[in-house]
Coordinates of C-alpha atoms in Angstrom, one line a residue:
M1 CA -22.0 32.2 -7.3
F2 CA -19.7 35.1 -6.5
P3 CA -20.9 38.5 -5.6
H4 CA -20.2 41.8 -7.7
S5 CA -18.1 44.5 -6.1
P6 CA -20.3 46.9 -4.1
D7 CA -21.8 49.8 -6.2
S8 CA -19.6 49.1 -9.2
G9 CA -21.2 46.4 -11.2
R10 CA -17.9 44.8 -11.7
P11 CA -17.0 41.2 -10.8
S12 CA -15.8 40.7 -7.2
P13 CA -11.9 39.6 -7.0
A14 CA -13.2 36.2 -6.3
E15 CA -15.2 36.0 -9.6
A16 CA -12.3 37.8 -11.3
A17 CA -10.0 35.0 -10.1
R18 CA -12.3 32.4 -11.6
E19 CA -12.2 34.3 -14.9
L20 CA -8.5 34.5 -14.9
A21 CA -8.0 30.8 -14.2
D22 CA -10.4 29.8 -16.6
R23 CA -8.6 31.7 -19.2
V24 CA -4.9 30.9 -18.4
A25 CA -5.0 27.7 -16.7
R26 CA -8.0 25.6 -17.6
P27 CA -7.1 25.2 -21.5
T28 CA -4.0 23.3 -20.5
A29 CA -5.2 21.5 -17.4
A30 CA -6.0 18.1 -18.9
D31 CA -2.6 18.1 -20.9
R32 CA -0.6 19.1 -17.9
D33 CA -2.2 16.5 -15.8
R34 CA -1.7 13.8 -18.3
E35 CA 2.2 14.7 -18.6
G36 CA 2.7 15.2 -15.0
R37 CA 3.9 18.6 -15.9
W38 CA 4.6 21.7 -13.8
D39 CA 4.2 25.0 -15.6
A40 CA 6.2 27.5 -13.8
R41 CA 5.1 30.4 -16.0
L42 CA 1.5 29.5 -15.4
F43 CA 2.1 29.6 -11.8
A44 CA 3.8 32.8 -11.9
D45 CA 0.9 34.3 -14.0
L46 CA -1.5 33.1 -11.3
A47 CA 0.5 33.6 -8.1
A48 CA 2.9 36.4 -8.6
A49 CA 2.2 40.2 -7.7
T50 CA 2.5 42.4 -10.7
A51 CA 3.5 46.0 -10.7
G52 CA 1.3 47.7 -8.7
G53 CA 0.2 44.6 -6.6
R54 CA -2.5 43.5 -8.8
A55 CA -3.2 41.1 -11.6
V56 CA -5.6 42.5 -14.2
V57 CA -8.3 40.2 -16.1
A58 CA -8.5 41.8 -19.4
G59 CA -7.3 41.2 -22.8
A60 CA -4.7 38.5 -23.5
A61 CA -2.2 39.1 -20.8
V62 CA -1.8 39.2 -17.1
G63 CA -0.6 42.1 -15.1
G64 CA 0.6 45.6 -16.0
G65 CA -0.6 47.3 -12.5
P66 CA -3.9 48.3 -11.5
A67 CA -7.0 49.0 -13.8
A68 CA -7.6 52.6 -14.5
G69 CA -11.0 53.8 -13.5
A70 CA -13.6 52.5 -11.1
G71 CA -16.7 52.4 -13.2
P72 CA -18.4 49.2 -14.3
D73 CA -16.6 49.0 -17.5
A74 CA -13.2 49.0 -15.8
P75 CA -11.4 45.5 -15.9
A76 CA -11.8 43.5 -12.9
V77 CA -8.6 43.0 -10.5
V78 CA -7.2 40.0 -9.0
P79 CA -5.2 40.4 -5.6
P80 CA -2.1 38.2 -6.2
P81 CA -2.7 34.9 -4.4
A82 CA 0.8 34.4 -3.6
G83 CA 0.8 37.3 -1.3
A84 CA -2.9 37.2 -0.4
L85 CA -2.2 36.9 3.5
V86 CA 1.0 39.0 3.5
P87 CA 0.6 42.4 5.0
A88 CA 0.8 45.2 2.5
S89 CA 3.7 46.5 4.4
L90 CA 5.6 43.6 3.4
G91 CA 4.6 43.7 -0.2
G92 CA 1.5 41.5 0.1
A93 CA -2.2 42.0 -0.8
G94 CA -3.3 42.1 2.9
L95 CA -6.4 40.3 2.3
S96 CA -8.7 38.9 4.9
A97 CA -8.9 35.2 5.6
S98 CA -12.5 35.1 4.1
E99 CA -11.3 36.9 1.0
T100 CA -8.3 34.5 0.6
C101 CA -10.9 31.7 0.9
A102 CA -12.9 33.1 -1.8
L103 CA -9.8 33.7 -4.1
L104 CA -9.0 30.2 -3.8
H105 CA -12.4 28.9 -4.3
G106 CA -12.6 31.1 -7.5
L107 CA -9.2 29.7 -8.7
G108 CA -10.2 26.2 -8.0
E109 CA -13.4 26.7 -10.1
G110 CA -11.8 28.3 -13.0
A111 CA -8.8 26.4 -13.4
R112 CA -10.3 23.0 -12.9
D113 CA -7.0 21.7 -11.6
P114 CA -6.8 20.6 -8.2
G115 CA -3.0 19.9 -8.3
L116 CA -2.4 23.6 -9.3
A117 CA -4.8 25.0 -6.7
L118 CA -3.1 22.9 -4.0
A119 CA 0.3 24.2 -4.9
L120 CA -1.1 27.8 -4.7
G121 CA -2.7 27.2 -1.3
V122 CA 0.4 25.4 0.2
H123 CA 2.6 28.4 -0.9
A124 CA 0.2 31.4 0.0
V125 CA -1.2 30.0 3.1
L126 CA 0.5 27.1 4.6
A127 CA 4.1 28.3 4.2
T128 CA 3.4 31.9 4.7
V129 CA 0.9 32.3 7.5
P130 CA 3.1 30.7 10.2
L131 CA 6.1 33.0 9.3
R132 CA 3.8 35.8 9.5
A133 CA 2.2 34.7 13.0
F134 CA 5.5 33.3 14.6
G135 CA 8.5 34.7 12.7
S136 CA 11.2 36.9 13.9
P137 CA 11.2 40.4 12.6
E138 CA 14.2 39.2 10.5
Q139 CA 12.5 36.2 9.3
R140 CA 9.4 38.2 8.1
E141 CA 11.5 40.9 6.4
R142 CA 13.5 38.2 4.6
Y143 CA 11.0 35.7 3.3
L144 CA 7.6 37.3 3.2
P145 CA 8.2 40.0 0.7
R146 CA 9.8 37.4 -1.7
M147 CA 7.0 35.0 -1.0
A148 CA 4.4 37.5 -1.8
S149 CA 6.0 38.4 -5.2
G150 CA 6.4 34.6 -6.0
E151 CA 10.1 34.9 -6.3
W152 CA 10.7 32.4 -3.5
L153 CA 8.3 29.5 -3.0
G154 CA 7.7 27.7 0.3
G155 CA 7.1 24.1 0.6
L156 CA 6.0 21.6 3.4
S157 CA 5.1 18.0 3.8
L158 CA 1.5 17.4 4.2
R159 CA 2.2 14.9 6.9
Q160 CA 2.9 17.9 9.1
T161 CA -0.6 19.3 9.0
Q162 CA -2.3 16.9 11.4
G163 CA -1.7 18.9 14.6
T164 CA 0.0 16.7 17.4
S165 CA -1.8 13.5 16.3
L166 CA 1.2 12.4 14.4
A167 CA 4.8 12.3 15.9
P168 CA 7.3 14.2 13.7
A169 CA 9.3 12.3 11.4
V170 CA 12.4 14.5 11.9
T171 CA 14.4 14.5 15.1
A172 CA 16.5 17.5 16.4
W173 CA 19.2 17.6 19.1
P174 CA 21.7 20.4 20.1
A175 CA 24.7 20.9 17.6
P176 CA 27.9 19.6 19.3
H177 CA 31.1 21.2 19.7
A178 CA 29.7 24.6 20.6
R179 CA 28.2 25.2 17.2
D180 CA 25.1 27.2 17.1
G181 CA 21.6 25.6 16.6
W182 CA 20.5 22.1 16.1
L183 CA 21.2 19.1 13.9
L184 CA 18.1 17.7 12.3
S185 CA 17.8 14.1 10.7
G186 CA 14.8 12.2 9.2
T187 CA 12.6 12.1 6.0
L188 CA 9.5 13.8 5.1
D189 CA 7.4 12.7 2.1
L190 CA 4.5 14.2 0.5
V191 CA 6.4 17.7 0.4
A192 CA 4.2 19.9 -2.0
L193 CA 6.3 22.2 -4.0
G194 CA 9.5 20.2 -3.0
P195 CA 11.2 20.2 -6.3
R196 CA 10.7 24.1 -6.7
A197 CA 10.6 25.5 -3.2
H198 CA 13.4 27.9 -2.0
H199 CA 12.7 26.9 1.7
F200 CA 10.9 24.5 3.7
L201 CA 8.9 24.5 7.2
V202 CA 9.9 21.5 9.1
L203 CA 8.6 20.3 12.4
A204 CA 11.2 18.3 14.6
A205 CA 11.0 16.4 17.8
H206 CA 13.4 16.6 20.7
Q207 CA 14.5 13.8 23.0
D208 CA 12.4 15.1 25.7
G209 CA 9.1 15.1 23.7
R210 CA 9.0 18.8 23.0
R211 CA 8.7 20.0 19.2
T212 CA 10.3 22.9 17.3
A213 CA 9.3 24.3 14.0
F214 CA 12.2 25.3 11.6
V215 CA 12.4 27.3 8.4
L216 CA 15.1 25.7 6.4
D217 CA 16.6 27.1 3.0
R218 CA 17.1 24.7 0.3
A219 CA 20.8 25.4 0.3
T220 CA 21.2 24.3 4.0
P221 CA 23.9 21.7 4.3
G222 CA 22.5 18.2 5.0
L223 CA 19.1 19.0 3.3
H224 CA 18.3 17.1 -0.1
V225 CA 15.2 17.0 -2.0
E226 CA 14.3 13.6 -3.9
A227 CA 11.6 13.1 -6.5
D228 CA 8.8 11.2 -5.3
A229 CA 5.3 11.9 -6.2
P230 CA 1.8 10.3 -5.3
A231 CA -0.5 8.9 -8.0
A232 CA -2.7 11.9 -7.7
M233 CA -2.6 15.8 -8.3
P234 CA 0.2 15.4 -10.9
T235 CA 0.3 19.1 -11.6
C236 CA 1.6 20.0 -8.2
P237 CA 5.4 19.2 -7.8
W238 CA 6.1 16.8 -5.3
G239 CA 9.4 15.7 -3.5
R240 CA 10.7 13.9 -0.6
L241 CA 12.8 16.0 2.0
V242 CA 15.8 14.1 3.3
L243 CA 17.7 15.6 6.3
T244 CA 21.0 14.0 7.3
D245 CA 22.7 16.0 10.3
C246 CA 21.3 19.1 8.8
L247 CA 22.6 22.1 10.8
A248 CA 19.7 24.4 11.5
P249 CA 20.9 27.7 13.1
S250 CA 19.1 29.2 15.9
A251 CA 18.0 32.0 13.4
A252 CA 16.0 29.2 11.5
V253 CA 13.7 28.5 14.5
L254 CA 10.1 29.6 13.9
G255 CA 8.4 30.6 17.1
T256 CA 9.5 29.5 20.6
P257 CA 12.1 26.6 20.7
G258 CA 10.2 23.6 21.9
G259 CA 6.9 25.3 21.6
A260 CA 5.6 24.0 18.3
A261 CA 3.0 21.9 19.6
A262 CA 1.2 24.9 21.2
E263 CA 2.1 27.3 18.3
V264 CA 2.7 26.3 14.8
E265 CA 1.3 22.8 14.7
P266 CA -2.4 23.8 15.8
L267 CA -2.2 26.8 13.3
L268 CA -1.0 24.5 10.5
A269 CA -3.8 22.1 11.0
A270 CA -6.5 24.7 11.1
L271 CA -5.0 26.4 7.9
D272 CA -4.7 23.1 6.0
W273 CA -8.3 21.9 6.9
V274 CA -9.8 25.3 5.8
F275 CA -7.6 26.5 3.1
T276 CA -6.7 23.6 1.1
S277 CA -10.5 22.7 1.1
A278 CA -11.4 26.0 -0.6
P279 CA -10.3 25.0 -4.1
W280 CA -12.2 21.9 -3.7
L281 CA -15.5 23.9 -3.3
G282 CA -14.6 25.6 -6.6
V283 CA -14.0 22.0 -8.2
M284 CA -17.4 21.0 -6.9
R285 CA -19.0 24.0 -8.2
A286 CA -17.6 23.4 -11.6
L287 CA -18.7 19.7 -11.6
T288 CA -22.2 20.5 -10.7
R289 CA -22.4 23.1 -13.5
D290 CA -21.2 20.4 -15.8
A291 CA -23.6 17.9 -14.5
V292 CA -26.6 20.4 -15.2
D293 CA -25.3 21.0 -18.7
T294 CA -25.1 17.2 -19.1
A295 CA -28.7 16.7 -17.8
R296 CA -30.0 19.3 -20.3
E297 CA -28.1 17.7 -23.3
R298 CA -28.0 14.2 -22.8
E299 CA -30.9 12.0 -23.8
L300 CA -32.0 8.6 -22.1
F301 CA -34.7 6.5 -23.9
G302 CA -35.2 9.4 -26.4
R303 CA -35.9 12.0 -23.7
P304 CA -33.7 14.7 -22.0
L305 CA -32.0 13.3 -19.2
A306 CA -33.5 16.3 -17.1
H307 CA -36.8 14.9 -17.2
A308 CA -35.7 11.8 -15.3
Q309 CA -36.6 12.3 -11.5
S310 CA -33.4 10.5 -10.5
A311 CA -31.3 12.9 -12.3
R312 CA -33.1 15.8 -10.7
F313 CA -32.3 14.1 -7.3
T314 CA -28.8 13.8 -8.1
L315 CA -28.6 17.4 -9.2
A316 CA -30.3 18.6 -6.0
D317 CA -27.8 16.5 -3.8
L318 CA -25.0 17.9 -5.6
A319 CA -26.0 21.6 -5.3
T320 CA -26.9 21.0 -1.5
R321 CA -23.5 19.7 -0.9
C322 CA -21.8 22.7 -2.5
E323 CA -24.0 25.0 -0.4
L324 CA -23.3 23.2 2.9
A325 CA -19.5 23.1 2.1
E326 CA -19.4 26.7 1.5
G327 CA -21.1 27.8 4.6
L328 CA -18.8 25.5 6.6
L329 CA -15.7 26.8 5.0
Y330 CA -16.6 30.5 5.1
R331 CA -17.5 30.4 8.6
A332 CA -14.4 28.8 9.7
A333 CA -12.3 31.4 7.4
A334 CA -14.4 34.4 9.1
Q335 CA -13.2 33.0 12.6
F336 CA -9.5 33.6 11.5
D337 CA -10.7 37.4 10.8
A338 CA -12.2 37.6 14.2
G339 CA -8.8 37.8 15.9
G340 CA -7.9 34.1 16.3
R341 CA -8.6 30.9 14.4
P342 CA -11.3 28.5 14.0
S343 CA -12.0 26.2 16.8
P344 CA -10.7 22.6 16.2
Q345 CA -14.1 21.4 15.9
D346 CA -15.2 23.9 13.2
A347 CA -12.0 23.4 11.1
A348 CA -12.2 19.7 11.3
A349 CA -15.7 19.6 10.5
A350 CA -15.3 21.8 7.4
R351 CA -12.4 19.6 6.1
L352 CA -14.4 16.4 7.1
F353 CA -17.5 17.5 5.2
V354 CA -15.7 18.9 2.1
A355 CA -13.6 15.8 1.6
A356 CA -16.6 13.6 1.6
A357 CA -18.7 16.0 -0.4
A358 CA -15.9 16.3 -3.1
R359 CA -16.1 12.5 -3.8
T360 CA -20.0 12.4 -3.8
V361 CA -20.1 15.3 -6.3
A362 CA -17.5 13.7 -8.4
E363 CA -19.4 10.3 -8.4
G364 CA -22.6 12.0 -9.0
A365 CA -21.3 14.0 -12.0
A366 CA -20.1 10.8 -13.3
R367 CA -23.5 8.9 -13.0
L368 CA -25.1 11.7 -15.0
A369 CA -22.4 11.8 -17.6
G370 CA -22.6 8.1 -18.3
P371 CA -19.7 5.7 -19.1
L372 CA -19.0 7.1 -22.6
A373 CA -19.0 10.8 -21.6
D374 CA -16.2 12.9 -22.9
D375 CA -16.1 16.3 -21.0
G376 CA -13.2 17.4 -23.1
D377 CA -10.8 18.3 -20.0
R378 CA -11.5 14.9 -18.3
L379 CA -12.6 16.8 -15.1
I380 CA -14.8 14.2 -13.7
E381 CA -11.9 11.5 -14.1
R382 CA -9.2 13.8 -12.6
A383 CA -11.5 15.1 -9.8
H384 CA -12.4 11.7 -8.6
R385 CA -8.8 10.4 -8.6
D386 CA -7.7 13.6 -6.7
A387 CA -10.6 13.7 -4.3
L388 CA -9.6 10.2 -3.0
F389 CA -6.1 11.4 -2.2
F390 CA -7.4 14.8 -0.7
A391 CA -9.7 12.7 1.7
G392 CA -6.5 11.0 3.1
T393 CA -4.7 14.2 3.8
G394 CA -5.1 16.4 6.9
G395 CA -5.1 13.2 8.9
G396 CA -8.3 11.9 7.1
T397 CA -11.2 10.7 9.1
E398 CA -9.0 9.0 11.7
V399 CA -7.8 12.3 12.7
L400 CA -10.7 14.6 12.0
R401 CA -13.4 12.6 13.7
P402 CA -11.6 12.4 17.0
V403 CA -11.0 16.1 16.9
I404 CA -14.5 16.9 16.5
A405 CA -15.7 14.4 19.2
A406 CA -13.0 15.5 21.7
S407 CA -14.2 19.4 21.3
L408 CA -17.9 18.2 21.8
L409 CA -16.9 16.3 24.9
G410 CA -14.7 19.1 26.2
L411 CA -11.6 16.9 26.1
G412 CA -9.5 19.5 24.3

């Protein structure tokens, strides 16, 4: 499932991330889900860079610096997810996109908690990479080191990750009376990490149709965060962002003023379609593993369920979907590492397939488990609910299929 580190015999960072999440997050996943509880300490354990920039999977604690020694008996190390894609020069782990995809995959499989994994992905990728790609030197120096350490969390609305297919819900116009910057007004819902975020990535439309991206601190006058949560992924903190004549200084602009439609928005869409899908590959792997155990242990008409051809066919389908999802996701992630980003067709196809596969795998696992099954942490129930929500984010099929078709037809 995950390779071992070359020539060491030790688990890879992705496998180490799965082991860490299995130990520190999985035991409380069902309770946190039922209570709709955000655990800041748990997030810090999983996301924050420790002294020396590594979290160590060993013993009962997380952290303490890099493991001594490099032999097969040395503890495995987990690159801090919060700063996975932040350059080492700015305090991050400096991982590749493929490594980050594997890290989120491992965390999703180990934690068995789609909401927590989404929160990690939003902060570590969606809120971080646009700053790395388009931030000014001052913005990069101010935000990225604190984001890499987990001190500052970044939030954004999942309504803003559909490319240019959806008009921004926020409008911007020049500030009057020779004041520097813009006034922003509008409301954004589905803001992941909203109640906990230090700052937000906001896309706004101008009267001439152009769009500009802004990075707004929580303390910005005219910016308010309200409680507003969907009926899914309750372990991720959600909010609504309300901007009322919010004064955004020129220093808050991310990228070129008026250039977000060509800069930040396409990047955000590709990041969302690939990296928020990665934890779901892990959840699918966990569900498939549970389904195999169920088929071995459950009896039907006095015989092991594994003897039934229909059960074997279901397991084959689940495993195949996991393999196909992994291939699509890692191919798209590798394209980031090749010096650009995935084609819209590849990124959208990966998201479209993973969203459908997650629902199929959850339903298949439920059929094998039976109506009276109790898997302990209610992963089947939680994954089915959250997979339906996940399928509607990123624009859903209404956005993803036209993107794929347009690429095939050469229409952009």
